[in-house]
Amino acid sequence: MQPDLFSDSRTAVPLAPGAVLLGGFALAEGGALLDEIPRLEAISPFRHMTTRSRGRLAVAMFNCGETGWVSDRRGYRYQALDPETGKPWPAIPDIFRSLAARAAERAGYADFVPDACLVNRYDADTRLSLHQDMDERDHDAPIVSVSLGLSASFLWGGPSRRDRAVRHRVHHGDVVVWGGPSRMMFHGLDGVERGRHSLAGAWRYNLTFRKAR
Ligand code: MD3
Ligand code: FE
């Protein structure tokens, strides 16, 4: 008997094989997580990266961790230095790391130690088109994603871009752990609510924790 697995199992909703929605899992810490962002973006600012095919990304991002996801006209990759500053990305704050490990554990992944955390920022007009996350070396490790601020409509597709996507609402404090068969599925974001969030203002933030190398 593992009491901590049953005490709030109500909030663990399977979304797809290998994907678990932990509704409100980060609610208590949401404000503290958001409070880290100004300190982090003072080291590595939010920027709009470009892609080889699609031009400037509407979502603004930076990374923390030993390595970070970057995109430019040469393609996508992970690298230890922020190309904007030429310096290492800021370290993953302890409260980020601890939350990610607890969420992964709840979803059945013991000892999740991410080496990268991509911080995405959206306003009400920002979309993220359907894509797969394939640039991480370790596809057995899950990805943990934390939604903060304004609610959004998440697009969940299948193994092929042609598969019909379904929408899920994600709210401040929701955490999703994507592993196993869901790790390589197409996904995107097709709308953020208009308005203001009491802690995040006119933004939605998303933290995605990855084991990239
Ligand atoms: C499913 N971010 O950063 S989070 C991304 O809301 C990304 O910022 C979106 O897609 C966002 O790559 C969606 C949920 C998410 C993140 C990574 C996944 C879902 C995923 C990787 C594999 C499958
Ligand atoms: Fe993604």
PDB file of C-alpha atoms and ligand atoms in Angstrom:
ATOM      1  CA  MET A   1       0.000   0.000   0.000  1.00  0.00           C
ATOM      2  CA  GLN A   2       1.424   3.338  -1.021  1.00  0.00           C
ATOM      3  CA  PRO A   3      -0.788   5.974   0.594  1.00  0.00           C
ATOM      4  CA  ASP A   4       0.624   8.885  -1.382  1.00  0.00           C
ATOM      5  CA  LEU A   5      -0.369   7.168  -4.634  1.00  0.00           C
ATOM      6  CA  PHE A   6      -3.984   6.887  -3.565  1.00  0.00           C
ATOM      7  CA  SER A   7      -4.530  10.108  -1.649  1.00  0.00           C
ATOM      8  CA  ASP A   8      -4.969  12.207  -4.798  1.00  0.00           C
ATOM      9  CA  SER A   9      -5.296   9.599  -7.537  1.00  0.00           C
ATOM     10  CA  ARG A  10      -8.584  11.353  -8.374  1.00  0.00           C
ATOM     11  CA  THR A  11      -6.628  14.011 -10.186  1.00  0.00           C
ATOM     12  CA  ALA A  12      -4.561  11.635 -12.387  1.00  0.00           C
ATOM     13  CA  VAL A  13      -6.456  11.290 -15.666  1.00  0.00           C
ATOM     14  CA  PRO A  14      -5.073   9.147 -18.495  1.00  0.00           C
ATOM     15  CA  LEU A  15      -5.123  11.271 -21.688  1.00  0.00           C
ATOM     16  CA  ALA A  16      -3.666   8.698 -24.049  1.00  0.00           C
ATOM     17  CA  PRO A  17      -1.458   5.622 -23.636  1.00  0.00           C
ATOM     18  CA  GLY A  18       1.531   6.880 -21.618  1.00  0.00           C
ATOM     19  CA  ALA A  19       0.153  10.399 -21.079  1.00  0.00           C
ATOM     20  CA  VAL A  20      -1.248  11.414 -17.695  1.00  0.00           C
ATOM     21  CA  LEU A  21      -2.983  14.711 -16.877  1.00  0.00           C
ATOM     22  CA  LEU A  22      -2.357  15.732 -13.270  1.00  0.00           C
ATOM     23  CA  GLY A  23      -5.030  18.399 -12.959  1.00  0.00           C
ATOM     24  CA  GLY A  24      -3.970  21.183 -10.610  1.00  0.00           C
ATOM     25  CA  PHE A  25      -0.828  19.345  -9.519  1.00  0.00           C
ATOM     26  CA  ALA A  26       1.211  22.584  -9.535  1.00  0.00           C
ATOM     27  CA  LEU A  27      -1.576  24.842  -8.269  1.00  0.00           C
ATOM     28  CA  ALA A  28      -0.108  25.389  -4.787  1.00  0.00           C
ATOM     29  CA  GLU A  29       3.291  26.327  -6.234  1.00  0.00           C
ATOM     30  CA  GLY A  30       2.080  28.194  -9.307  1.00  0.00           C
ATOM     31  CA  GLY A  31       2.919  31.626  -7.920  1.00  0.00           C
ATOM     32  CA  ALA A  32       6.359  30.527  -6.731  1.00  0.00           C
ATOM     33  CA  LEU A  33       7.119  28.965 -10.126  1.00  0.00           C
ATOM     34  CA  LEU A  34       6.085  32.187 -11.909  1.00  0.00           C
ATOM     35  CA  ASP A  35       8.202  34.223  -9.489  1.00  0.00           C
ATOM     36  CA  GLU A  36      11.335  32.522 -10.850  1.00  0.00           C
ATOM     37  CA  ILE A  37      10.732  33.709 -14.410  1.00  0.00           C
ATOM     38  CA  PRO A  38      11.931  37.351 -14.076  1.00  0.00           C
ATOM     39  CA  ARG A  39      15.198  36.160 -12.518  1.00  0.00           C
ATOM     40  CA  LEU A  40      15.716  33.557 -15.269  1.00  0.00           C
ATOM     41  CA  GLU A  41      14.846  35.857 -18.174  1.00  0.00           C
ATOM     42  CA  ALA A  42      17.340  38.406 -16.842  1.00  0.00           C
ATOM     43  CA  ILE A  43      20.005  35.779 -17.665  1.00  0.00           C
ATOM     44  CA  SER A  44      18.501  34.329 -20.865  1.00  0.00           C
ATOM     45  CA  PRO A  45      15.789  36.588 -22.300  1.00  0.00           C
ATOM     46  CA  PHE A  46      12.655  35.410 -24.067  1.00  0.00           C
ATOM     47  CA  ARG A  47      13.229  35.443 -27.823  1.00  0.00           C
ATOM     48  CA  HIS A  48      11.443  34.388 -31.005  1.00  0.00           C
ATOM     49  CA  MET A  49      13.562  31.732 -32.663  1.00  0.00           C
ATOM     50  CA  THR A  50      13.460  31.093 -36.382  1.00  0.00           C
ATOM     51  CA  THR A  51      13.058  27.730 -38.092  1.00  0.00           C
ATOM     52  CA  ARG A  52      14.442  26.429 -41.335  1.00  0.00           C
ATOM     53  CA  SER A  53      11.031  26.166 -42.959  1.00  0.00           C
ATOM     54  CA  ARG A  54       8.560  28.350 -41.135  1.00  0.00           C
ATOM     55  CA  GLY A  55      10.328  31.586 -40.234  1.00  0.00           C
ATOM     56  CA  ARG A  56       9.898  33.274 -36.867  1.00  0.00           C
ATOM     57  CA  LEU A  57       8.153  31.242 -34.159  1.00  0.00           C
ATOM     58  CA  ALA A  58       5.173  33.034 -32.606  1.00  0.00           C
ATOM     59  CA  VAL A  59       5.913  31.525 -29.199  1.00  0.00           C
ATOM     60  CA  ALA A  60       8.670  33.285 -27.231  1.00  0.00           C
ATOM     61  CA  MET A  61      11.086  31.003 -25.391  1.00  0.00           C
ATOM     62  CA  PHE A  62      14.260  30.512 -23.418  1.00  0.00           C
ATOM     63  CA  ASN A  63      15.760  27.518 -21.625  1.00  0.00           C
ATOM     64  CA  CYS A  64      17.187  26.693 -18.260  1.00  0.00           C
ATOM     65  CA  GLY A  65      19.360  23.673 -17.569  1.00  0.00           C
ATOM     66  CA  GLU A  66      22.662  22.208 -18.723  1.00  0.00           C
ATOM     67  CA  THR A  67      21.406  22.239 -22.291  1.00  0.00           C
ATOM     68  CA  GLY A  68      18.627  24.004 -24.170  1.00  0.00           C
ATOM     69  CA  TRP A  69      16.556  23.637 -27.321  1.00  0.00           C
ATOM     70  CA  VAL A  70      17.428  26.092 -30.085  1.00  0.00           C
ATOM     71  CA  SER A  71      16.237  26.605 -33.621  1.00  0.00           C
ATOM     72  CA  ASP A  72      17.721  28.737 -36.376  1.00  0.00           C
ATOM     73  CA  ARG A  73      18.158  28.586 -40.136  1.00  0.00           C
ATOM     74  CA  ARG A  74      20.473  25.598 -39.695  1.00  0.00           C
ATOM     75  CA  GLY A  75      17.794  23.531 -37.949  1.00  0.00           C
ATOM     76  CA  TYR A  76      16.870  22.335 -34.467  1.00  0.00           C
ATOM     77  CA  ARG A  77      19.252  21.100 -31.786  1.00  0.00           C
ATOM     78  CA  TYR A  78      20.147  21.185 -28.106  1.00  0.00           C
ATOM     79  CA  GLN A  79      23.145  23.212 -27.013  1.00  0.00           C
ATOM     80  CA  ALA A  80      24.806  24.181 -23.733  1.00  0.00           C
ATOM     81  CA  LEU A  81      25.231  27.867 -24.606  1.00  0.00           C
ATOM     82  CA  ASP A  82      22.484  30.384 -25.208  1.00  0.00           C
ATOM     83  CA  PRO A  83      23.131  31.674 -28.763  1.00  0.00           C
ATOM     84  CA  GLU A  84      21.799  35.142 -27.773  1.00  0.00           C
ATOM     85  CA  THR A  85      24.227  35.655 -24.888  1.00  0.00           C
ATOM     86  CA  GLY A  86      27.022  33.210 -25.687  1.00  0.00           C
ATOM     87  CA  LYS A  87      26.769  32.054 -22.060  1.00  0.00           C
ATOM     88  CA  PRO A  88      25.326  28.967 -20.344  1.00  0.00           C
ATOM     89  CA  TRP A  89      21.575  28.908 -19.819  1.00  0.00           C
ATOM     90  CA  PRO A  90      20.495  29.641 -16.209  1.00  0.00           C
ATOM     91  CA  ALA A  91      20.316  26.566 -13.962  1.00  0.00           C
ATOM     92  CA  ILE A  92      16.967  24.844 -13.442  1.00  0.00           C
ATOM     93  CA  PRO A  93      15.654  26.289 -10.148  1.00  0.00           C
ATOM     94  CA  ASP A  94      15.250  23.755  -7.335  1.00  0.00           C
ATOM     95  CA  ILE A  95      11.494  24.324  -7.110  1.00  0.00           C
ATOM     96  CA  PHE A  96      11.172  23.579 -10.861  1.00  0.00           C
ATOM     97  CA  ARG A  97      13.261  20.438 -10.541  1.00  0.00           C
ATOM     98  CA  SER A  98      11.445  19.165  -7.487  1.00  0.00           C
ATOM     99  CA  LEU A  99       8.014  19.716  -9.021  1.00  0.00           C
ATOM    100  CA  ALA A 100       9.015  17.912 -12.236  1.00  0.00           C
ATOM    101  CA  ALA A 101      10.389  14.935 -10.321  1.00  0.00           C
ATOM    102  CA  ARG A 102       7.272  14.649  -8.140  1.00  0.00           C
ATOM    103  CA  ALA A 103       4.973  14.825 -11.170  1.00  0.00           C
ATOM    104  CA  ALA A 104       6.977  12.208 -13.066  1.00  0.00           C
ATOM    105  CA  GLU A 105       6.944   9.944 -10.031  1.00  0.00           C
ATOM    106  CA  ARG A 106       3.184  10.277  -9.697  1.00  0.00           C
ATOM    107  CA  ALA A 107       2.884   9.237 -13.351  1.00  0.00           C
ATOM    108  CA  GLY A 108       5.063   6.189 -12.774  1.00  0.00           C
ATOM    109  CA  TYR A 109       8.525   7.483 -13.767  1.00  0.00           C
ATOM    110  CA  ALA A 110      10.886   7.198 -10.820  1.00  0.00           C
ATOM    111  CA  ASP A 111      14.071   9.303 -10.701  1.00  0.00           C
ATOM    112  CA  PHE A 112      13.263  11.743 -13.509  1.00  0.00           C
ATOM    113  CA  VAL A 113      16.266  14.070 -13.724  1.00  0.00           C
ATOM    114  CA  PRO A 114      15.731  16.594 -16.529  1.00  0.00           C
ATOM    115  CA  ASP A 115      18.745  18.351 -18.026  1.00  0.00           C
ATOM    116  CA  ALA A 116      16.688  20.918 -19.957  1.00  0.00           C
ATOM    117  CA  CYS A 117      13.636  23.034 -19.215  1.00  0.00           C
ATOM    118  CA  LEU A 118      12.134  24.960 -22.123  1.00  0.00           C
ATOM    119  CA  VAL A 119      10.071  27.947 -20.985  1.00  0.00           C
ATOM    120  CA  ASN A 120       7.424  28.967 -23.524  1.00  0.00           C
ATOM    121  CA  ARG A 121       5.410  32.209 -23.385  1.00  0.00           C
ATOM    122  CA  TYR A 122       2.179  32.788 -25.300  1.00  0.00           C
ATOM    123  CA  ASP A 123      -0.199  35.677 -25.668  1.00  0.00           C
ATOM    124  CA  ALA A 124      -3.787  35.335 -26.877  1.00  0.00           C
ATOM    125  CA  ASP A 125      -2.746  35.454 -30.526  1.00  0.00           C
ATOM    126  CA  THR A 126      -0.016  32.817 -30.325  1.00  0.00           C
ATOM    127  CA  ARG A 127      -0.443  29.364 -31.838  1.00  0.00           C
ATOM    128  CA  LEU A 128       1.967  26.453 -31.942  1.00  0.00           C
ATOM    129  CA  SER A 129       1.359  24.246 -34.955  1.00  0.00           C
ATOM    130  CA  LEU A 130       1.283  20.439 -34.754  1.00  0.00           C
ATOM    131  CA  HIS A 131       4.767  19.009 -34.277  1.00  0.00           C
ATOM    132  CA  GLN A 132       6.689  16.157 -32.675  1.00  0.00           C
ATOM    133  CA  ASP A 133       9.451  16.574 -30.094  1.00  0.00           C
ATOM    134  CA  MET A 134      12.235  14.482 -31.589  1.00  0.00           C
ATOM    135  CA  ASP A 135      15.435  16.356 -30.817  1.00  0.00           C
ATOM    136  CA  GLU A 136      16.028  14.730 -27.416  1.00  0.00           C
ATOM    137  CA  ARG A 137      18.454  11.819 -27.392  1.00  0.00           C
ATOM    138  CA  ASP A 138      16.614   9.830 -24.727  1.00  0.00           C
ATOM    139  CA  HIS A 139      13.147   8.968 -25.981  1.00  0.00           C
ATOM    140  CA  ASP A 140      12.509   6.631 -23.030  1.00  0.00           C
ATOM    141  CA  ALA A 141      12.456   9.517 -20.564  1.00  0.00           C
ATOM    142  CA  PRO A 142       9.112  11.318 -20.298  1.00  0.00           C
ATOM    143  CA  ILE A 143       8.488  15.019 -20.902  1.00  0.00           C
ATOM    144  CA  VAL A 144       6.807  16.854 -18.029  1.00  0.00           C
ATOM    145  CA  SER A 145       4.821  19.951 -18.974  1.00  0.00           C
ATOM    146  CA  VAL A 146       3.458  22.560 -16.557  1.00  0.00           C
ATOM    147  CA  SER A 147       0.811  25.096 -17.610  1.00  0.00           C
ATOM    148  CA  LEU A 148       0.818  28.475 -15.859  1.00  0.00           C
ATOM    149  CA  GLY A 149      -1.279  31.602 -16.324  1.00  0.00           C
ATOM    150  CA  LEU A 150      -4.040  31.909 -18.917  1.00  0.00           C
ATOM    151  CA  SER A 151      -5.871  28.738 -19.965  1.00  0.00           C
ATOM    152  CA  ALA A 152      -5.324  27.302 -23.417  1.00  0.00           C
ATOM    153  CA  SER A 153      -6.598  24.784 -25.896  1.00  0.00           C
ATOM    154  CA  PHE A 154      -4.094  22.010 -26.409  1.00  0.00           C
ATOM    155  CA  LEU A 155      -4.127  19.964 -29.639  1.00  0.00           C
ATOM    156  CA  TRP A 156      -3.454  16.277 -29.290  1.00  0.00           C
ATOM    157  CA  GLY A 157      -2.902  14.331 -32.487  1.00  0.00           C
ATOM    158  CA  GLY A 158      -1.515  10.912 -33.312  1.00  0.00           C
ATOM    159  CA  PRO A 159       1.639   9.306 -34.645  1.00  0.00           C
ATOM    160  CA  SER A 160       1.126  10.891 -38.087  1.00  0.00           C
ATOM    161  CA  ARG A 161       0.562  14.562 -38.924  1.00  0.00           C
ATOM    162  CA  ARG A 162      -2.536  13.476 -40.843  1.00  0.00           C
ATOM    163  CA  ASP A 163      -4.212  11.959 -37.775  1.00  0.00           C
ATOM    164  CA  ARG A 164      -7.184  13.941 -36.531  1.00  0.00           C
ATOM    165  CA  ALA A 165      -6.306  16.049 -33.481  1.00  0.00           C
ATOM    166  CA  VAL A 166      -8.572  16.471 -30.457  1.00  0.00           C
ATOM    167  CA  ARG A 167      -8.619  19.504 -28.157  1.00  0.00           C
ATOM    168  CA  HIS A 168      -8.045  19.542 -24.404  1.00  0.00           C
ATOM    169  CA  ARG A 169      -8.290  22.605 -22.174  1.00  0.00           C
ATOM    170  CA  VAL A 170      -5.249  23.145 -19.974  1.00  0.00           C
ATOM    171  CA  HIS A 171      -5.382  25.491 -17.006  1.00  0.00           C
ATOM    172  CA  HIS A 172      -3.015  27.188 -14.583  1.00  0.00           C
ATOM    173  CA  GLY A 173      -1.417  24.498 -12.408  1.00  0.00           C
ATOM    174  CA  ASP A 174      -2.123  21.538 -14.694  1.00  0.00           C
ATOM    175  CA  VAL A 175       0.764  19.161 -15.266  1.00  0.00           C
ATOM    176  CA  VAL A 176       0.947  16.561 -18.034  1.00  0.00           C
ATOM    177  CA  VAL A 177       3.503  13.767 -18.140  1.00  0.00           C
ATOM    178  CA  TRP A 178       4.108  12.406 -21.666  1.00  0.00           C
ATOM    179  CA  GLY A 179       5.929   9.121 -21.903  1.00  0.00           C
ATOM    180  CA  GLY A 180       5.853   5.735 -23.570  1.00  0.00           C
ATOM    181  CA  PRO A 181       3.774   5.638 -26.751  1.00  0.00           C
ATOM    182  CA  SER A 182       2.594   9.260 -26.342  1.00  0.00           C
ATOM    183  CA  ARG A 183       6.136  10.628 -26.324  1.00  0.00           C
ATOM    184  CA  MET A 184       6.330  10.868 -30.131  1.00  0.00           C
ATOM    185  CA  MET A 185       2.776  11.994 -30.876  1.00  0.00           C
ATOM    186  CA  PHE A 186       1.958  15.170 -32.771  1.00  0.00           C
ATOM    187  CA  HIS A 187       0.763  18.015 -30.551  1.00  0.00           C
ATOM    188  CA  GLY A 188       0.315  21.777 -30.616  1.00  0.00           C
ATOM    189  CA  LEU A 189      -1.532  24.694 -29.119  1.00  0.00           C
ATOM    190  CA  ASP A 190      -4.413  26.280 -30.971  1.00  0.00           C
ATOM    191  CA  GLY A 191      -5.496  29.120 -28.745  1.00  0.00           C
ATOM    192  CA  VAL A 192      -4.956  30.947 -25.491  1.00  0.00           C
ATOM    193  CA  GLU A 193      -7.844  32.645 -23.730  1.00  0.00           C
ATOM    194  CA  ARG A 194      -8.028  36.425 -23.901  1.00  0.00           C
ATOM    195  CA  GLY A 195      -7.861  38.244 -20.587  1.00  0.00           C
ATOM    196  CA  ARG A 196      -5.671  38.559 -17.543  1.00  0.00           C
ATOM    197  CA  HIS A 197      -4.551  35.962 -15.057  1.00  0.00           C
ATOM    198  CA  SER A 198      -4.154  37.191 -11.465  1.00  0.00           C
ATOM    199  CA  LEU A 199      -0.569  35.857 -11.228  1.00  0.00           C
ATOM    200  CA  ALA A 200       0.625  35.795 -14.852  1.00  0.00           C
ATOM    201  CA  GLY A 201      -1.074  38.823 -16.417  1.00  0.00           C
ATOM    202  CA  ALA A 202      -1.832  38.560 -20.143  1.00  0.00           C
ATOM    203  CA  TRP A 203       0.315  35.472 -20.686  1.00  0.00           C
ATOM    204  CA  ARG A 204       0.315  31.725 -20.683  1.00  0.00           C
ATOM    205  CA  TYR A 205       3.612  30.134 -19.719  1.00  0.00           C
ATOM    206  CA  ASN A 206       4.521  26.513 -20.210  1.00  0.00           C
ATOM    207  CA  LEU A 207       7.488  24.746 -18.659  1.00  0.00           C
ATOM    208  CA  THR A 208       8.594  21.543 -20.405  1.00  0.00           C
ATOM    209  CA  PHE A 209      11.146  19.417 -18.633  1.00  0.00           C
ATOM    210  CA  ARG A 210      13.201  17.105 -20.816  1.00  0.00           C
ATOM    211  CA  LYS A 211      16.081  14.697 -20.693  1.00  0.00           C
ATOM    212  CA  ALA A 212      17.819  15.797 -23.845  1.00  0.00           C
ATOM    213  CA  ARG A 213      21.251  14.178 -23.763  1.00  0.00           C
TER     214      ARG A 213
HETATM  215  C1  MD3 B   1       3.418  15.656 -26.103  1.00  0.00           C
HETATM  216  N1  MD3 B   1       4.793  22.986 -25.864  1.00  0.00           N
HETATM  217  O1  MD3 B   1       7.473  23.014 -26.054  1.00  0.00           O
HETATM  218  S1  MD3 B   1       3.114  21.455 -23.751  1.00  0.00           S
HETATM  219  C2  MD3 B   1       6.875  22.183 -26.767  1.00  0.00           C
HETATM  220  O2  MD3 B   1       1.973  24.363 -24.387  1.00  0.00           O
HETATM  221  C3  MD3 B   1       5.397  22.148 -26.712  1.00  0.00           C
HETATM  222  O3  MD3 B   1       3.962  25.108 -24.697  1.00  0.00           O
HETATM  223  C4  MD3 B   1       3.374  23.136 -25.793  1.00  0.00           C
HETATM  224  O4  MD3 B   1       4.820  21.404 -27.423  1.00  0.00           O
HETATM  225  C5  MD3 B   1       3.074  24.281 -24.875  1.00  0.00           C
HETATM  226  O5  MD3 B   1       7.435  21.370 -27.490  1.00  0.00           O
HETATM  227  C6  MD3 B   1       2.689  21.925 -25.367  1.00  0.00           C
HETATM  228  C7  MD3 B   1       2.707  19.800 -23.808  1.00  0.00           C
HETATM  229  C8  MD3 B   1       3.660  18.884 -24.474  1.00  0.00           C
HETATM  230  C9  MD3 B   1       5.006  19.086 -24.491  1.00  0.00           C
HETATM  231  C10 MD3 B   1       5.841  18.157 -25.043  1.00  0.00           C
HETATM  232  C11 MD3 B   1       5.315  16.990 -25.595  1.00  0.00           C
HETATM  233  C12 MD3 B   1       3.139  17.769 -25.020  1.00  0.00           C
HETATM  234  C13 MD3 B   1       3.948  16.807 -25.579  1.00  0.00           C
HETATM  235  C14 MD3 B   1       6.125  15.986 -26.154  1.00  0.00           C
HETATM  236  C15 MD3 B   1       5.568  14.833 -26.640  1.00  0.00           C
HETATM  237  C16 MD3 B   1       4.200  14.683 -26.626  1.00  0.00           C
HETATM  238 FE    FE B   2       6.240  19.984 -28.302  1.00  0.00          FE
END
